[in-house]
């Protein structure tokens, strides 16, 4: 043994190893549609994030002097019926829509993964209780609940954080079920038994062995959830139950098209948010599809 | 290292095993899986995977456990390591009853018994580097150890099982089946356990690689003072590895003895059928092949009396009513058959 110890070289350099993640990244980079989508999503995010530096117009101040102007050099996308610059509101609206989407997705994925992993790993009574709780949450009609809450808290709480909290609390059920089912099949592998037998605690088995191996499913689910949450936010705002009307969001901007006059004669007010919304959701879905292909060892693309 | 001499003369060691200390003793072990069904998921019946199994393993010896698939040998191994909960019975490890150990006490004890798994593809986490796989057990039990020391230890282990240094930074999918099994062995060795349960460690490997891995296991037994419980369905592999052999059928041990007795004079009809199925390398020697009729009965609804009587060529009427006990027929040779006396 002593000889062996002398010969072993502690300073071996990690060569460029293809970890499963590195393989997936390379596959994803080759997917043109996904890369274009990623580029588009990044552009939208950066523009929205930097909105205060790009435009100086006031988003909330009503300007009677310049109502419903057509697109021009001064107002790139024209102005809406209250005289606010549509381009400015589009950028700020992106901030709110993406913020709601990302926050809801993160909370939903975190909570859903936690519940699903615990239920799947421990099984038995823990599983039964957590899953019945999940069923209870899944049975709550999200839209009705949000609308009722909005009516109850009208003027008192309101605002973006409350919307995020309500959507997240009611939205994690599907993710929990999905993660549970993946964990149930993954934990049958012998490496989980071996992790237990080498003395790893349950928390370590879940975090280090189970979650990394179901992470691909979770990531794909996260992109789908992200797109869905932006739609939910826009839908609620369009109906007037989402973010407060004075806060710009893509859904709030779209709600202007409820007036037939705007819908027919002033397309510059509603087409920009509608198009941005469509392309954003499409790109998120393409990215999700790309990740799914990249993480699937059987796909050759 | 003081019993290396014993191990070098393994046969001698086997014949004198009664003098040595017992490391593992299993007493009337039962593992039943409940079958749930019906509207309220009630337990309808049980699959009796392991039923009333008793045996003991001495320090430094290898006990082979043989049986056809579904006879409960893997379940027995996993139950002994407390990866499954026993339904009844007692597991004594190194003088301590570990049957009802739970939580951190059990985790502390796990250090002394490890397992080499059957499937080298499913038993290594595909998301971990080999270095991390082998580091994990050491880190679990010696969290204060310096990472430099651990790395040194892991590299030694890798070399000892025949893998190069640069395996440390590779992922499991970059290795062949035999090399993966070596990684699994290194992981089991990392904690310097007293007992290793090898659950069909070579059945998933090519024949040419099988012997390399078996020889490695044999060498390691000498170097690390290991005791093996060797589970397999290949009789020639078990003969090569074991000092004593237990034959399992439908959750029961039907015969247990040292390997020479088993091969020279098998007492139980099932053992006789198994031994007669081993291919004979000498074409001139004609052996009588005992071919068993029918299938293995379901362990959910095992036959009454002797579990083997439905397929036994020598069965008599009372076999279906009397359950034979495992009794010592000759010194060190136990069999469970009413016809053997």
XYZ file of C-alpha atoms in Angstrom:
642
model
C 0.000 0.000 0.000
C 2.785 2.442 0.849
C 4.336 2.032 -2.576
C 1.011 2.673 -4.185
C 0.578 5.828 -2.171
C 3.913 7.154 -3.396
C 3.057 6.498 -6.962
C -0.375 8.077 -6.938
C -0.337 11.574 -8.221
C -2.536 13.958 -6.319
C -2.163 16.712 -8.868
C -3.900 15.115 -11.807
C -5.649 17.848 -13.714
C -9.304 17.442 -14.497
C -9.337 17.043 -18.244
C -12.183 18.452 -20.304
C -14.700 15.835 -19.309
C -18.084 15.663 -20.905
C -20.401 15.758 -17.947
C -23.990 14.895 -18.842
C -24.739 18.623 -18.575
C -21.934 19.570 -20.948
C -23.238 17.105 -23.533
C -26.710 18.591 -23.227
C -25.372 22.145 -23.537
C -23.594 21.298 -26.760
C -26.707 19.686 -28.191
C -28.751 22.726 -27.231
C -26.292 25.113 -28.919
C -26.759 23.210 -32.166
C -30.525 23.705 -32.074
C -31.024 26.841 -34.214
C -34.665 27.480 -33.358
C -33.950 27.235 -29.643
C -30.913 29.496 -29.928
C -32.860 32.165 -31.867
C -35.614 31.931 -29.251
C -33.099 32.253 -26.454
C -31.583 35.300 -28.161
C -35.013 36.883 -28.527
C -35.987 36.206 -24.928
C -32.692 37.615 -23.691
C -33.178 40.750 -25.811
C -36.671 41.319 -24.461
C -35.522 40.720 -20.892
C -32.546 43.083 -21.197
C -34.601 45.813 -22.889
C -37.276 45.555 -20.190
C -34.700 45.517 -17.438
C -32.992 48.620 -18.825
C -36.279 50.416 -19.566
C -35.521 53.497 -17.384
C -32.288 54.066 -19.326
C -33.833 53.569 -22.766
C -36.841 55.846 -22.498
C -37.429 58.875 -20.369
C -41.145 59.216 -20.928
C -43.390 59.001 -17.874
C -45.335 55.733 -17.823
C -48.258 56.802 -15.678
C -48.756 60.475 -16.306
C -51.829 61.151 -18.431
C -51.032 63.573 -21.219
C -54.155 65.090 -22.653
C -52.210 66.938 -25.301
C -51.068 63.812 -27.099
C -53.880 61.274 -26.963
C -54.118 58.412 -29.464
C -51.291 59.576 -31.693
C -50.144 57.387 -34.549
C -46.577 56.067 -34.535
C -44.084 58.827 -35.284
C -40.438 59.686 -34.718
C -41.261 61.041 -31.280
C -43.565 58.176 -30.232
C -42.229 55.069 -31.977
C -45.349 53.006 -31.398
C -47.704 55.936 -30.992
C -49.592 56.825 -27.820
C -52.619 55.274 -26.164
C -55.962 56.852 -25.356
C -54.531 58.537 -22.266
C -51.615 59.968 -24.185
C -48.957 57.593 -22.776
C -46.149 56.421 -24.983
C -46.876 52.816 -26.109
C -43.202 51.879 -26.575
C -42.355 52.988 -23.048
C -45.274 51.104 -21.603
C -44.329 48.033 -23.622
C -40.863 47.979 -22.027
C -42.154 48.600 -18.511
C -44.976 46.141 -19.120
C -42.374 43.516 -20.038
C -40.763 44.081 -16.662
C -43.982 43.283 -14.830
C -45.028 40.401 -17.057
C -41.609 38.721 -16.960
C -41.223 39.398 -13.236
C -44.568 37.781 -12.482
C -43.722 34.872 -14.801
C -40.263 34.221 -13.345
C -41.271 34.661 -9.711
C -44.297 32.409 -10.031
C -42.264 29.794 -11.897
C -39.501 29.774 -9.306
C -41.887 29.526 -6.387
C -44.022 26.878 -8.096
C -41.020 24.773 -9.095
C -39.416 25.060 -5.662
C -42.546 24.180 -3.758
C -43.678 21.507 -6.211
C -40.255 19.855 -6.247
C -40.031 19.886 -2.460
C -43.462 18.321 -1.952
C -43.073 15.875 -4.841
C -39.598 14.742 -3.770
C -40.611 14.190 -0.151
C -43.743 12.276 -1.155
C -41.942 10.163 -3.729
C -38.905 9.347 -1.609
C -40.564 8.517 1.693
C -43.728 6.948 0.301
C -46.288 5.416 2.636
C -48.132 7.733 4.982
C -46.046 10.800 4.080
C -46.864 10.229 0.421
C -50.590 9.759 1.053
C -50.890 12.895 3.166
C -48.857 15.141 0.888
C -50.658 13.924 -2.216
C -54.110 14.416 -0.716
C -53.027 17.969 0.149
C -51.867 18.364 -3.454
C -55.226 17.132 -4.734
C -56.901 19.692 -2.485
C -54.768 22.484 -3.979
C -55.318 21.220 -7.523
C -59.068 21.332 -6.982
C -59.006 25.052 -6.228
C -60.164 26.961 -9.306
C -57.268 29.394 -9.747
C -59.060 32.085 -11.740
C -62.118 32.226 -9.526
C -59.950 32.309 -6.427
C -57.810 35.165 -7.746
C -60.876 37.146 -8.758
C -62.523 36.666 -5.376
C -59.325 37.582 -3.521
C -58.985 40.671 -5.653
C -62.498 41.696 -4.734
C -61.857 41.040 -1.029
C -58.552 42.896 -0.872
C -59.535 45.605 -3.332
C -57.621 48.760 -2.542
C -56.052 47.311 0.600
C -53.347 44.877 -0.424
C -53.398 44.435 -4.178
C -50.433 44.811 -6.438
C -47.915 42.549 -8.050
C -46.582 40.677 -4.948
C -50.067 39.539 -3.929
C -50.765 38.288 -7.447
C -47.477 36.346 -7.453
C -48.208 34.845 -4.045
C -51.723 33.747 -4.948
C -50.764 32.190 -8.294
C -47.790 30.375 -6.734
C -49.682 29.021 -3.762
C -52.346 27.556 -6.019
C -50.148 26.521 -8.932
C -47.628 23.966 -7.634
C -49.910 20.924 -7.659
C -49.073 19.717 -11.158
C -45.326 20.074 -10.621
C -45.521 18.141 -7.344
C -47.294 15.253 -9.058
C -44.835 15.200 -11.934
C -41.774 15.285 -9.670
C -43.250 12.606 -7.420
C -43.805 10.254 -10.334
C -40.263 10.796 -11.650
C -38.765 10.275 -8.182
C -40.808 7.104 -7.727
C -39.257 5.555 -10.824
C -35.762 6.969 -10.229
C -35.495 5.719 -6.661
C -35.808 2.118 -7.835
C -32.271 2.392 -9.255
C -29.605 0.614 -7.277
C -27.530 3.761 -6.823
C -30.189 5.031 -4.433
C -29.924 1.838 -2.374
C -26.176 2.192 -2.468
C -26.369 5.825 -1.320
C -28.385 4.671 1.678
C -25.961 1.876 2.393
C -22.910 4.182 2.333
C -24.608 6.169 5.060
C -26.015 9.221 3.280
C -28.858 10.930 5.082
C -32.273 11.099 3.381
C -31.780 14.822 2.696
C -28.491 14.071 0.940
C -29.986 11.187 -1.025
C -32.750 13.475 -2.264
C -30.600 16.518 -2.995
C -27.485 14.853 -4.376
C -28.811 11.726 -6.031
C -32.493 12.033 -6.838
C -32.972 15.695 -7.771
C -30.000 15.899 -10.202
C -31.354 12.887 -12.023
C -34.868 14.267 -12.410
C -33.671 17.836 -12.947
C -34.073 17.592 -16.720
C -37.802 16.996 -16.314
C -38.039 19.808 -13.792
C -36.248 22.264 -16.108
C -38.514 21.422 -19.019
C -41.534 21.759 -16.759
C -40.183 25.119 -15.569
C -40.121 26.536 -19.103
C -43.673 25.364 -19.730
C -44.744 26.857 -16.404
C -42.954 30.120 -17.236
C -44.912 30.502 -20.481
C -48.155 29.502 -18.787
C -47.637 32.000 -15.961
C -47.115 34.890 -18.396
C -50.377 33.895 -20.074
C -52.150 33.701 -16.712
C -50.875 37.136 -15.734
C -51.912 38.634 -19.068
C -55.283 36.937 -18.980
C -56.030 38.171 -15.458
C -54.823 41.686 -16.273
C -56.879 41.727 -19.458
C -59.941 40.892 -17.383
C -58.970 43.548 -14.880
C -58.164 41.204 -12.021
C -54.410 41.023 -12.372
C -51.907 43.745 -11.643
C -53.468 47.133 -10.850
C -54.597 49.087 -13.903
C -52.093 51.918 -13.449
C -49.144 49.499 -13.520
C -48.259 48.706 -17.126
C -48.176 45.049 -18.079
C -48.743 43.363 -21.426
C -52.128 42.146 -20.283
C -53.150 45.592 -19.056
C -52.108 47.137 -22.375
C -54.096 44.530 -24.259
C -57.185 45.302 -22.247
C -57.372 48.608 -24.091
C -58.485 46.627 -27.113
C -61.721 45.857 -25.356
C -62.951 49.131 -26.816
C -64.188 48.492 -30.370
C -62.887 51.878 -31.473
C -59.315 50.947 -30.387
C -59.566 47.462 -31.814
C -60.691 48.742 -35.212
C -58.981 52.062 -35.696
C -55.902 52.176 -33.458
C -53.986 48.939 -33.992
C -50.710 50.525 -32.778
C -52.098 50.458 -29.238
C -52.703 46.724 -28.954
C -50.626 45.053 -31.674
C -47.189 45.686 -30.030
C -48.061 44.030 -26.697
C -49.974 41.242 -28.478
C -47.069 40.449 -30.805
C -44.480 40.644 -28.027
C -46.573 38.359 -25.879
C -47.005 35.814 -28.668
C -43.347 35.800 -29.659
C -42.168 35.635 -26.031
C -44.371 32.660 -25.251
C -43.406 30.955 -28.503
C -39.708 31.413 -27.771
C -40.060 30.119 -24.237
C -41.788 27.032 -25.601
C -39.112 26.544 -28.278
C -36.419 26.863 -25.624
C -38.239 24.300 -23.510
C -38.483 21.974 -26.489
C -34.768 22.491 -27.181
C -33.817 21.680 -23.600
C -36.008 18.595 -23.725
C -34.245 17.370 -26.859
C -30.829 18.242 -25.463
C -31.407 16.360 -22.236
C -32.867 13.306 -23.891
C -29.973 10.910 -24.483
C -31.905 9.131 -27.227
C -32.434 12.163 -29.459
C -29.719 12.555 -32.059
C -30.472 16.126 -33.002
C -3.996 -9.122 8.618
C -3.306 -11.905 11.119
C -5.474 -14.464 9.420
C -3.863 -14.153 6.023
C -2.330 -17.553 6.544
C -5.758 -18.971 7.133
C -7.002 -17.376 3.991
C -4.163 -18.656 1.918
C -5.158 -22.146 2.927
C -8.778 -21.463 2.408
C -9.887 -25.057 2.523
C -8.226 -25.559 5.855
C -9.816 -22.382 7.065
C -13.187 -23.634 5.961
C -12.865 -26.935 7.736
C -11.886 -25.227 10.943
C -14.453 -22.505 10.675
C -16.278 -23.618 13.778
C -13.439 -22.280 15.881
C -13.628 -18.800 14.467
C -15.772 -15.951 15.610
C -19.186 -15.465 14.069
C -19.534 -12.130 12.268
C -23.086 -12.393 11.014
C -25.881 -14.509 12.337
C -29.326 -14.567 10.825
C -32.063 -16.231 12.860
C -35.463 -17.134 11.376
C -35.391 -14.118 9.100
C -38.617 -13.350 7.259
C -39.203 -10.633 4.682
C -42.740 -10.494 3.366
C -43.914 -7.934 0.843
C -47.526 -6.915 1.313
C -49.772 -7.028 -1.740
C -52.233 -4.182 -1.611
C -55.488 -4.099 -3.442
C -59.141 -3.318 -3.296
C -60.802 0.012 -2.748
C -59.025 0.978 0.458
C -55.666 -0.523 -0.552
C -55.911 -3.138 2.133
C -53.236 -5.784 2.406
C -54.668 -8.777 0.590
C -51.792 -11.184 1.002
C -48.008 -11.362 1.232
C -45.211 -12.379 -1.073
C -43.015 -14.460 1.178
C -39.710 -13.521 -0.434
C -37.635 -14.703 2.506
C -39.244 -17.165 4.882
C -37.565 -18.508 7.991
C -33.981 -18.234 6.843
C -31.239 -18.939 9.360
C -27.510 -19.096 8.820
C -24.294 -17.688 10.158
C -21.100 -16.394 8.584
C -17.740 -16.611 10.334
C -15.125 -13.898 10.172
C -13.012 -14.131 7.040
C -15.070 -16.750 5.262
C -17.250 -16.535 2.193
C -20.752 -17.882 2.278
C -22.278 -18.415 -1.137
C -26.023 -18.132 -1.513
C -27.369 -19.869 -4.615
C -30.823 -20.235 -6.053
C -32.808 -19.597 -9.181
C -34.202 -16.142 -9.852
C -37.042 -15.182 -7.573
C -35.971 -17.457 -4.736
C -35.374 -14.496 -2.432
C -31.594 -14.473 -2.285
C -31.265 -10.794 -3.213
C -34.059 -9.881 -0.829
C -32.244 -11.782 1.908
C -29.046 -9.824 1.196
C -30.829 -6.487 1.206
C -32.703 -7.312 4.388
C -29.487 -8.217 6.180
C -28.053 -4.821 5.239
C -31.280 -3.266 6.519
C -32.033 -1.781 3.120
C -35.357 -3.569 3.522
C -37.150 -4.027 6.805
C -37.442 -7.601 8.013
C -40.932 -8.858 8.848
C -39.686 -11.127 11.597
C -36.512 -12.730 12.838
C -33.216 -11.471 14.094
C -30.021 -10.207 12.487
C -26.941 -10.312 14.707
C -23.927 -8.463 13.359
C -20.649 -8.673 15.246
C -22.461 -9.558 18.455
C -25.017 -6.773 18.166
C -28.684 -7.113 17.297
C -29.209 -4.782 14.353
C -32.736 -5.948 13.506
C -34.472 -2.926 14.992
C -31.780 -0.289 14.593
C -33.073 2.888 13.014
C -32.030 6.414 12.117
C -28.589 7.647 13.118
C -27.681 4.505 15.093
C -28.269 2.393 12.015
C -26.349 4.877 9.876
C -23.413 4.651 12.246
C -23.447 0.856 11.967
C -23.728 0.791 8.169
C -20.047 1.655 8.000
C -19.256 -1.980 8.773
C -21.383 -3.674 6.152
C -21.464 -2.694 2.522
C -22.904 -4.036 -0.667
C -21.691 -4.605 -4.209
C -24.680 -4.390 -6.480
C -25.741 -6.530 -9.381
C -26.256 -4.003 -12.141
C -23.121 -1.922 -12.777
C -25.160 0.444 -14.933
C -27.884 1.241 -12.420
C -25.713 1.232 -9.310
C -23.644 4.318 -10.164
C -25.210 7.768 -10.182
C -24.856 9.007 -13.793
C -24.572 12.622 -12.629
C -21.573 12.104 -10.355
C -17.890 11.884 -11.185
C -16.210 8.671 -10.118
C -14.124 10.566 -7.577
C -17.265 11.955 -5.964
C -18.911 8.539 -5.953
C -16.087 7.057 -3.892
C -15.546 10.174 -1.792
C -19.146 10.265 -0.602
C -19.017 7.353 1.875
C -15.772 8.659 3.423
C -17.221 12.130 3.666
C -20.377 10.786 5.309
C -18.500 9.219 8.192
C -15.429 11.439 8.484
C -16.755 14.926 7.700
C -13.741 16.563 9.337
C -11.173 14.710 7.280
C -9.139 16.956 4.990
C -10.181 16.756 1.371
C -6.536 16.188 0.390
C -6.364 13.093 2.550
C -9.670 11.822 1.237
C -8.503 12.316 -2.325
C -5.297 10.435 -1.623
C -7.354 7.612 -0.145
C -9.749 7.539 -3.088
C -6.867 7.405 -5.582
C -5.331 4.499 -3.673
C -8.652 2.692 -3.783
C -8.995 3.319 -7.507
C -5.522 1.909 -8.091
C -6.227 -1.031 -5.830
C -9.262 -2.071 -7.871
C -7.300 -1.623 -11.083
C -8.372 1.762 -12.352
C -6.045 4.595 -13.402
C -5.755 7.927 -11.588
C -7.573 9.855 -14.265
C -10.728 7.834 -13.629
C -11.227 10.273 -10.745
C -12.585 12.988 -13.009
C -14.570 10.774 -15.332
C -18.241 9.963 -15.317
C -19.597 6.455 -14.933
C -20.872 6.331 -18.518
C -17.304 6.516 -19.807
C -16.491 3.064 -18.433
C -17.273 -0.498 -19.463
C -19.358 -2.849 -17.356
C -16.354 -4.492 -15.705
C -14.737 -1.158 -14.885
C -18.014 0.132 -13.487
C -18.218 -2.900 -11.241
C -14.693 -2.080 -10.043
C -15.891 1.418 -9.173
C -18.769 -0.138 -7.238
C -16.305 -2.343 -5.382
C -14.081 0.637 -4.572
C -17.091 2.477 -3.182
C -17.987 -0.480 -0.982
C -14.376 -0.712 0.221
C -14.045 2.997 0.989
C -15.344 2.577 4.538
C -13.168 -0.481 5.253
C -16.198 -2.609 6.105
C -16.096 -5.980 7.842
C -18.777 -7.589 5.722
C -19.477 -7.162 2.044
C -22.626 -8.582 0.545
C -22.030 -9.135 -3.145
C -25.389 -9.391 -4.871
C -24.667 -11.234 -8.127
C -21.659 -8.969 -8.759
C -20.675 -10.610 -12.036
C -23.944 -11.845 -13.522
C -24.253 -8.719 -15.695
C -20.679 -8.979 -17.025
C -19.063 -10.748 -19.966
C -17.591 -14.123 -19.115
C -14.045 -12.908 -19.817
C -14.489 -9.993 -17.424
C -16.249 -12.101 -14.796
C -13.114 -13.951 -13.806
C -11.102 -10.723 -13.480
C -13.656 -9.242 -11.130
C -13.918 -12.481 -9.143
C -10.152 -12.641 -8.744
C -10.123 -9.006 -7.656
C -12.740 -9.809 -5.005
C -10.615 -12.725 -3.819
C -7.475 -10.587 -3.554
C -9.329 -7.856 -1.714
C -10.641 -10.371 0.794
C -7.054 -11.097 1.792
C -5.931 -7.473 1.807
C -8.847 -5.957 3.665
C -9.796 -8.841 5.977
C -13.211 -9.106 4.441
C -16.071 -11.473 5.030
C -18.288 -12.064 2.029
C -21.871 -13.084 1.604
C -21.765 -13.980 -2.059
C -25.115 -14.164 -3.800
C -25.216 -15.758 -7.243
C -27.123 -18.101 -9.461
C -24.083 -19.483 -11.264
C -22.899 -22.616 -9.472
C -19.382 -22.601 -10.904
C -18.892 -18.962 -9.829
C -20.085 -19.756 -6.333
C -17.849 -22.799 -6.132
C -14.857 -20.677 -7.096
C -15.612 -18.016 -4.498
C -17.145 -19.667 -1.461
C -16.036 -21.639 1.557
C -19.557 -22.678 2.387
C -22.657 -22.677 0.221
C -26.315 -22.229 1.057
C -28.953 -23.332 -1.443
C -32.173 -21.346 -1.487
C -35.526 -22.346 -2.896
C -38.680 -20.249 -2.668
C -37.527 -18.175 0.270
C -36.149 -21.104 2.237
C -32.642 -22.408 2.718
C -32.895 -26.075 1.780
C -29.276 -27.060 2.287
C -26.164 -25.468 3.690
C -22.710 -26.992 3.975
C -19.097 -26.427 3.021
C -18.568 -26.438 -0.701
C -16.922 -29.850 -0.972
C -19.770 -31.616 0.765
C -22.300 -29.801 -1.377
C -20.597 -30.805 -4.593
C -19.589 -34.334 -3.619
C -22.647 -35.486 -1.826
C -25.613 -33.154 -2.164
C -28.340 -34.343 0.189
C -31.385 -32.348 -0.753
C -33.123 -33.409 -4.021
C -33.133 -29.782 -5.200
C -29.388 -29.471 -4.672
C -28.879 -32.741 -6.514
C -30.855 -31.386 -9.469
C -28.835 -28.169 -9.450
C -25.478 -29.931 -9.293
C -26.490 -32.291 -12.076
C -27.111 -29.270 -14.303
C -23.499 -28.034 -14.062
C -21.804 -28.776 -17.393
C -19.138 -31.504 -17.189
C -15.906 -30.555 -18.963
C -14.903 -34.214 -19.461
C -17.030 -35.643 -22.307
C -16.259 -39.250 -21.377
C -17.760 -38.939 -17.954
C -21.464 -39.451 -18.257
C -23.589 -37.852 -15.597
C -27.200 -38.419 -14.920
C -29.063 -35.171 -15.464
C -32.039 -34.592 -13.206
C -34.565 -32.452 -15.060
C -37.115 -30.764 -12.829
C -40.682 -30.600 -14.071
C -42.928 -27.553 -13.858
C -42.259 -24.023 -12.704
C -41.323 -22.456 -9.400
C -44.561 -21.969 -7.452
C -45.592 -18.403 -6.629
C -44.069 -17.191 -3.365
C -47.395 -15.463 -2.741
C -49.075 -18.824 -2.376
C -46.340 -21.345 -1.567
C -47.163 -25.065 -1.445
C -48.000 -26.589 1.914
C -45.441 -28.751 3.659
C -42.094 -28.847 1.920
C -41.928 -25.951 -0.573
C -40.180 -28.193 -3.084
C -42.593 -31.152 -3.041
C -44.495 -29.995 -6.163
C -41.388 -30.522 -8.313
C -39.417 -33.040 -6.297
C -38.713 -36.304 -8.142
C -38.587 -38.200 -4.840
C -41.616 -36.668 -3.165
C -43.794 -38.915 -1.024
C -47.251 -38.223 0.382
C -46.205 -36.764 3.686
C -44.023 -34.152 1.954
C -47.125 -32.081 1.327
C -48.071 -32.014 4.980
C -44.846 -31.946 6.974
C -42.650 -28.853 6.726
C -39.069 -30.101 7.005
C -36.716 -28.313 9.379
C -33.152 -27.442 8.467
C -31.230 -29.981 10.560
C -27.632 -31.044 10.874
C -27.337 -34.308 8.983
C -23.575 -34.552 9.161
C -21.164 -32.288 11.023
C -21.475 -28.877 9.361
C -23.890 -30.164 6.752
C -27.503 -29.042 7.157
C -30.402 -30.070 4.936
C -34.163 -29.557 5.059
C -35.719 -32.755 3.745
C -37.649 -35.433 5.577
C -36.174 -38.158 3.392
C -32.607 -37.352 4.429
C -31.483 -38.939 7.651
